[in-house]
JSON list of C-alpha atoms in Angstrom, two decimals:
[
{"chain": "A", "resi": 1, "resn": "UNK", "atom": "CA", "xyz": [189.32, -8.99, -59.17]},
{"chain": "A", "resi": 2, "resn": "UNK", "atom": "CA", "xyz": [188.44, -5.69, -60.78]},
{"chain": "A", "resi": 3, "resn": "UNK", "atom": "CA", "xyz": [189.31, -2.18, -59.73]},
{"chain": "A", "resi": 4, "resn": "UNK", "atom": "CA", "xyz": [186.08, -1.83, -57.77]},
{"chain": "A", "resi": 5, "resn": "UNK", "atom": "CA", "xyz": [186.60, -5.04, -55.64]},
{"chain": "A", "resi": 6, "resn": "UNK", "atom": "CA", "xyz": [190.35, -4.21, -55.18]},
{"chain": "A", "resi": 7, "resn": "UNK", "atom": "CA", "xyz": [189.42, -0.68, -53.96]},
{"chain": "A", "resi": 8, "resn": "UNK", "atom": "CA", "xyz": [186.82, -2.18, -51.54]},
{"chain": "A", "resi": 9, "resn": "UNK", "atom": "CA", "xyz": [189.33, -4.77, -50.39]},
{"chain": "A", "resi": 10, "resn": "UNK", "atom": "CA", "xyz": [192.18, -2.42, -49.81]},
{"chain": "A", "resi": 11, "resn": "UNK", "atom": "CA", "xyz": [190.31, 0.48, -48.61]},
{"chain": "A", "resi": 12, "resn": "UNK", "atom": "CA", "xyz": [191.97, 2.64, -51.32]},
{"chain": "A", "resi": 13, "resn": "UNK", "atom": "CA", "xyz": [189.96, 4.73, -53.81]},
{"chain": "A", "resi": 14, "resn": "UNK", "atom": "CA", "xyz": [190.04, 3.55, -57.57]},
{"chain": "A", "resi": 15, "resn": "UNK", "atom": "CA", "xyz": [191.58, 6.68, -58.39]},
{"chain": "A", "resi": 16, "resn": "UNK", "atom": "CA", "xyz": [194.54, 5.80, -56.09]},
{"chain": "A", "resi": 17, "resn": "UNK", "atom": "CA", "xyz": [194.89, 2.41, -57.70]},
{"chain": "A", "resi": 18, "resn": "UNK", "atom": "CA", "xyz": [194.81, 3.89, -61.07]},
{"chain": "A", "resi": 19, "resn": "UNK", "atom": "CA", "xyz": [197.69, 6.38, -59.86]},
{"chain": "A", "resi": 20, "resn": "UNK", "atom": "CA", "xyz": [199.86, 3.72, -58.44]},
{"chain": "A", "resi": 21, "resn": "UNK", "atom": "CA", "xyz": [199.55, 1.80, -61.71]},
{"chain": "A", "resi": 22, "resn": "UNK", "atom": "CA", "xyz": [200.47, 4.89, -63.62]},
{"chain": "A", "resi": 23, "resn": "UNK", "atom": "CA", "xyz": [203.65, 5.52, -61.69]},
{"chain": "A", "resi": 24, "resn": "UNK", "atom": "CA", "xyz": [204.60, 1.93, -61.67]},
{"chain": "A", "resi": 25, "resn": "UNK", "atom": "CA", "xyz": [203.93, 0.73, -58.01]},
{"chain": "A", "resi": 26, "resn": "UNK", "atom": "CA", "xyz": [201.54, -1.97, -59.05]},
{"chain": "A", "resi": 27, "resn": "UNK", "atom": "CA", "xyz": [200.91, -3.57, -62.30]},
{"chain": "A", "resi": 28, "resn": "UNK", "atom": "CA", "xyz": [197.78, -5.52, -62.60]},
{"chain": "A", "resi": 29, "resn": "UNK", "atom": "CA", "xyz": [197.00, -7.70, -65.25]},
{"chain": "A", "resi": 30, "resn": "UNK", "atom": "CA", "xyz": [194.42, -6.83, -68.02]},
{"chain": "A", "resi": 31, "resn": "UNK", "atom": "CA", "xyz": [191.69, -9.02, -68.90]},
{"chain": "A", "resi": 32, "resn": "UNK", "atom": "CA", "xyz": [190.66, -9.89, -72.56]},
{"chain": "A", "resi": 33, "resn": "UNK", "atom": "CA", "xyz": [188.15, -6.77, -72.43]},
{"chain": "A", "resi": 34, "resn": "UNK", "atom": "CA", "xyz": [191.11, -4.46, -71.05]},
{"chain": "A", "resi": 35, "resn": "UNK", "atom": "CA", "xyz": [189.82, -4.53, -67.66]},
{"chain": "A", "resi": 36, "resn": "UNK", "atom": "CA", "xyz": [192.31, -4.44, -64.70]},
{"chain": "A", "resi": 37, "resn": "UNK", "atom": "CA", "xyz": [192.60, -7.83, -63.03]},
{"chain": "A", "resi": 38, "resn": "UNK", "atom": "CA", "xyz": [194.06, -7.39, -59.71]},
{"chain": "A", "resi": 39, "resn": "UNK", "atom": "CA", "xyz": [195.85, -10.53, -58.20]},
{"chain": "A", "resi": 40, "resn": "UNK", "atom": "CA", "xyz": [196.32, -11.44, -54.49]},
{"chain": "A", "resi": 41, "resn": "UNK", "atom": "CA", "xyz": [200.08, -10.09, -55.02]},
{"chain": "A", "resi": 42, "resn": "UNK", "atom": "CA", "xyz": [198.60, -6.80, -56.31]},
{"chain": "A", "resi": 43, "resn": "UNK", "atom": "CA", "xyz": [196.21, -6.53, -53.39]},
{"chain": "A", "resi": 44, "resn": "UNK", "atom": "CA", "xyz": [199.13, -7.23, -50.90]},
{"chain": "A", "resi": 45, "resn": "UNK", "atom": "CA", "xyz": [201.30, -4.65, -52.41]},
{"chain": "A", "resi": 46, "resn": "UNK", "atom": "CA", "xyz": [198.29, -2.11, -52.44]},
{"chain": "A", "resi": 47, "resn": "UNK", "atom": "CA", "xyz": [197.76, -2.82, -48.76]},
{"chain": "A", "resi": 48, "resn": "UNK", "atom": "CA", "xyz": [201.31, -2.32, -48.04]},
{"chain": "A", "resi": 49, "resn": "UNK", "atom": "CA", "xyz": [201.17, 1.00, -50.03]},
{"chain": "A", "resi": 50, "resn": "UNK", "atom": "CA", "xyz": [198.08, 2.09, -47.95]},
{"chain": "A", "resi": 51, "resn": "UNK", "atom": "CA", "xyz": [199.73, 1.38, -44.51]},
{"chain": "A", "resi": 52, "resn": "UNK", "atom": "CA", "xyz": [202.98, 3.05, -45.68]},
{"chain": "A", "resi": 53, "resn": "UNK", "atom": "CA", "xyz": [201.21, 6.09, -47.20]},
{"chain": "A", "resi": 54, "resn": "UNK", "atom": "CA", "xyz": [199.24, 6.31, -43.78]},
{"chain": "A", "resi": 55, "resn": "UNK", "atom": "CA", "xyz": [202.34, 6.43, -41.83]},
{"chain": "A", "resi": 56, "resn": "UNK", "atom": "CA", "xyz": [203.39, 9.32, -44.05]},
{"chain": "A", "resi": 57, "resn": "UNK", "atom": "CA", "xyz": [205.99, 7.79, -46.24]},
{"chain": "A", "resi": 58, "resn": "UNK", "atom": "CA", "xyz": [206.26, 9.48, -49.64]},
{"chain": "A", "resi": 59, "resn": "UNK", "atom": "CA", "xyz": [205.74, 7.76, -52.99]},
{"chain": "A", "resi": 60, "resn": "UNK", "atom": "CA", "xyz": [209.59, 7.39, -53.47]},
{"chain": "A", "resi": 61, "resn": "UNK", "atom": "CA", "xyz": [210.03, 5.98, -49.90]},
{"chain": "A", "resi": 62, "resn": "UNK", "atom": "CA", "xyz": [207.14, 3.60, -50.63]},
{"chain": "A", "resi": 63, "resn": "UNK", "atom": "CA", "xyz": [208.79, 2.55, -54.03]},
{"chain": "A", "resi": 64, "resn": "UNK", "atom": "CA", "xyz": [212.09, 2.02, -52.19]},
{"chain": "A", "resi": 65, "resn": "UNK", "atom": "CA", "xyz": [210.36, -0.03, -49.29]},
{"chain": "A", "resi": 66, "resn": "UNK", "atom": "CA", "xyz": [208.36, -2.18, -51.92]},
{"chain": "A", "resi": 67, "resn": "UNK", "atom": "CA", "xyz": [211.65, -2.98, -53.66]},
{"chain": "A", "resi": 68, "resn": "UNK", "atom": "CA", "xyz": [213.12, -4.03, -50.32]},
{"chain": "A", "resi": 69, "resn": "UNK", "atom": "CA", "xyz": [210.26, -5.97, -49.41]},
{"chain": "A", "resi": 70, "resn": "UNK", "atom": "CA", "xyz": [210.32, -8.04, -52.71]},
{"chain": "A", "resi": 71, "resn": "UNK", "atom": "CA", "xyz": [214.25, -8.43, -52.31]},
{"chain": "A", "resi": 72, "resn": "UNK", "atom": "CA", "xyz": [214.83, -11.56, -50.26]},
{"chain": "A", "resi": 73, "resn": "UNK", "atom": "CA", "xyz": [218.34, -10.51, -50.12]},
{"chain": "A", "resi": 74, "resn": "UNK", "atom": "CA", "xyz": [217.76, -7.29, -48.51]},
{"chain": "A", "resi": 75, "resn": "UNK", "atom": "CA", "xyz": [219.47, -5.87, -45.48]},
{"chain": "A", "resi": 76, "resn": "UNK", "atom": "CA", "xyz": [217.18, -5.02, -42.84]},
{"chain": "A", "resi": 77, "resn": "UNK", "atom": "CA", "xyz": [219.68, -1.92, -42.15]},
{"chain": "A", "resi": 78, "resn": "UNK", "atom": "CA", "xyz": [218.45, -0.46, -45.48]},
{"chain": "A", "resi": 79, "resn": "UNK", "atom": "CA", "xyz": [214.70, -0.86, -44.37]},
{"chain": "A", "resi": 80, "resn": "UNK", "atom": "CA", "xyz": [215.61, 0.68, -40.81]},
{"chain": "A", "resi": 81, "resn": "UNK", "atom": "CA", "xyz": [217.52, 3.68, -42.41]},
{"chain": "A", "resi": 82, "resn": "UNK", "atom": "CA", "xyz": [214.44, 4.61, -44.54]},
{"chain": "A", "resi": 83, "resn": "UNK", "atom": "CA", "xyz": [212.16, 4.26, -41.55]},
{"chain": "A", "resi": 84, "resn": "UNK", "atom": "CA", "xyz": [214.74, 6.24, -39.36]},
{"chain": "A", "resi": 85, "resn": "UNK", "atom": "CA", "xyz": [214.90, 9.05, -41.90]},
{"chain": "A", "resi": 86, "resn": "UNK", "atom": "CA", "xyz": [211.24, 9.18, -42.02]},
{"chain": "A", "resi": 87, "resn": "UNK", "atom": "CA", "xyz": [210.94, 9.37, -38.30]},
{"chain": "A", "resi": 88, "resn": "UNK", "atom": "CA", "xyz": [213.53, 12.19, -38.15]},
{"chain": "A", "resi": 89, "resn": "UNK", "atom": "CA", "xyz": [211.38, 14.08, -40.61]},
{"chain": "A", "resi": 90, "resn": "UNK", "atom": "CA", "xyz": [208.32, 13.40, -38.43]},
{"chain": "A", "resi": 91, "resn": "UNK", "atom": "CA", "xyz": [210.20, 14.66, -35.51]},
{"chain": "A", "resi": 92, "resn": "UNK", "atom": "CA", "xyz": [211.19, 17.82, -37.20]},
{"chain": "A", "resi": 93, "resn": "UNK", "atom": "CA", "xyz": [207.77, 18.53, -38.22]},
{"chain": "A", "resi": 94, "resn": "UNK", "atom": "CA", "xyz": [206.55, 17.97, -34.81]},
{"chain": "A", "resi": 95, "resn": "UNK", "atom": "CA", "xyz": [209.06, 20.58, -33.48]},
{"chain": "A", "resi": 96, "resn": "UNK", "atom": "CA", "xyz": [208.01, 22.95, -36.08]},
{"chain": "A", "resi": 97, "resn": "UNK", "atom": "CA", "xyz": [204.41, 22.52, -35.21]},
{"chain": "A", "resi": 98, "resn": "UNK", "atom": "CA", "xyz": [205.19, 23.05, -31.44]},
{"chain": "A", "resi": 99, "resn": "UNK", "atom": "CA", "xyz": [207.06, 26.34, -32.39]},
{"chain": "A", "resi": 100, "resn": "UNK", "atom": "CA", "xyz": [203.90, 27.52, -34.30]},
{"chain": "A", "resi": 101, "resn": "UNK", "atom": "CA", "xyz": [201.79, 26.51, -31.38]},
{"chain": "A", "resi": 102, "resn": "UNK", "atom": "CA", "xyz": [203.76, 28.42, -28.98]},
{"chain": "A", "resi": 103, "resn": "UNK", "atom": "CA", "xyz": [203.93, 31.47, -31.22]},
{"chain": "A", "resi": 104, "resn": "UNK", "atom": "CA", "xyz": [200.05, 31.53, -31.80]},
{"chain": "A", "resi": 105, "resn": "UNK", "atom": "CA", "xyz": [199.41, 30.71, -28.21]},
{"chain": "A", "resi": 106, "resn": "UNK", "atom": "CA", "xyz": [201.48, 33.94, -27.06]},
{"chain": "A", "resi": 107, "resn": "UNK", "atom": "CA", "xyz": [199.52, 36.13, -29.70]},
{"chain": "A", "resi": 108, "resn": "UNK", "atom": "CA", "xyz": [196.13, 34.71, -28.53]},
{"chain": "A", "resi": 109, "resn": "UNK", "atom": "CA", "xyz": [197.22, 35.43, -24.82]},
{"chain": "A", "resi": 110, "resn": "UNK", "atom": "CA", "xyz": [198.23, 38.97, -25.64]},
{"chain": "A", "resi": 111, "resn": "UNK", "atom": "CA", "xyz": [194.99, 39.73, -27.46]},
{"chain": "A", "resi": 112, "resn": "UNK", "atom": "CA", "xyz": [192.17, 41.26, -25.38]},
{"chain": "A", "resi": 113, "resn": "UNK", "atom": "CA", "xyz": [189.50, 39.94, -27.59]},
{"chain": "A", "resi": 114, "resn": "UNK", "atom": "CA", "xyz": [187.30, 43.00, -26.91]},
{"chain": "A", "resi": 115, "resn": "UNK", "atom": "CA", "xyz": [185.72, 45.53, -28.98]},
{"chain": "A", "resi": 116, "resn": "UNK", "atom": "CA", "xyz": [189.02, 47.55, -29.28]},
{"chain": "A", "resi": 117, "resn": "UNK", "atom": "CA", "xyz": [190.51, 47.60, -32.55]},
{"chain": "A", "resi": 118, "resn": "UNK", "atom": "CA", "xyz": [194.09, 46.90, -31.48]},
{"chain": "A", "resi": 119, "resn": "UNK", "atom": "CA", "xyz": [194.93, 43.34, -31.98]},
{"chain": "A", "resi": 120, "resn": "UNK", "atom": "CA", "xyz": [198.37, 41.79, -31.07]},
{"chain": "A", "resi": 121, "resn": "UNK", "atom": "CA", "xyz": [197.48, 38.67, -33.23]},
{"chain": "A", "resi": 122, "resn": "UNK", "atom": "CA", "xyz": [197.22, 40.92, -36.34]},
{"chain": "A", "resi": 123, "resn": "UNK", "atom": "CA", "xyz": [200.29, 42.84, -35.39]},
{"chain": "A", "resi": 124, "resn": "UNK", "atom": "CA", "xyz": [202.31, 39.57, -34.79]},
{"chain": "A", "resi": 125, "resn": "UNK", "atom": "CA", "xyz": [201.05, 38.32, -38.34]},
{"chain": "A", "resi": 126, "resn": "UNK", "atom": "CA", "xyz": [202.24, 41.68, -39.89]},
{"chain": "A", "resi": 127, "resn": "UNK", "atom": "CA", "xyz": [205.60, 41.45, -38.11]},
{"chain": "A", "resi": 128, "resn": "UNK", "atom": "CA", "xyz": [205.00, 44.65, -36.22]},
{"chain": "A", "resi": 129, "resn": "UNK", "atom": "CA", "xyz": [205.80, 45.33, -32.55]},
{"chain": "A", "resi": 130, "resn": "UNK", "atom": "CA", "xyz": [203.86, 47.32, -30.56]},
{"chain": "A", "resi": 131, "resn": "UNK", "atom": "CA", "xyz": [201.97, 49.27, -33.09]},
{"chain": "A", "resi": 132, "resn": "UNK", "atom": "CA", "xyz": [198.13, 49.44, -33.15]},
{"chain": "A", "resi": 133, "resn": "UNK", "atom": "CA", "xyz": [196.62, 47.84, -36.33]}
]
């Protein structure tokens, strides 16, 4: 299967497939004319990568997960650790976004939003308290 067909089958852009090959996540065979020839195993790995990336796993986490997936002697605890660490990172990002939202919400609430030049949002962004900007 050529790169266009593999891209269509996996839902990943050809550029991504080339990148994954460049960094060694997938190694398609080459035909006599030098074109990439993706196997069913390659497609399976690419689908795995697409799903893992959609869940926010980093390239290095994907590399580790692929290695574990291929290792029939793996310990599921190793897979769980990677997933748990990633979930902890997601939770930290959510907490950070919630704090950002709360701060921005307070600034929006404090702003009259009328023709006056005084703007608590701009003051807050500038780190100023109570001064007109």
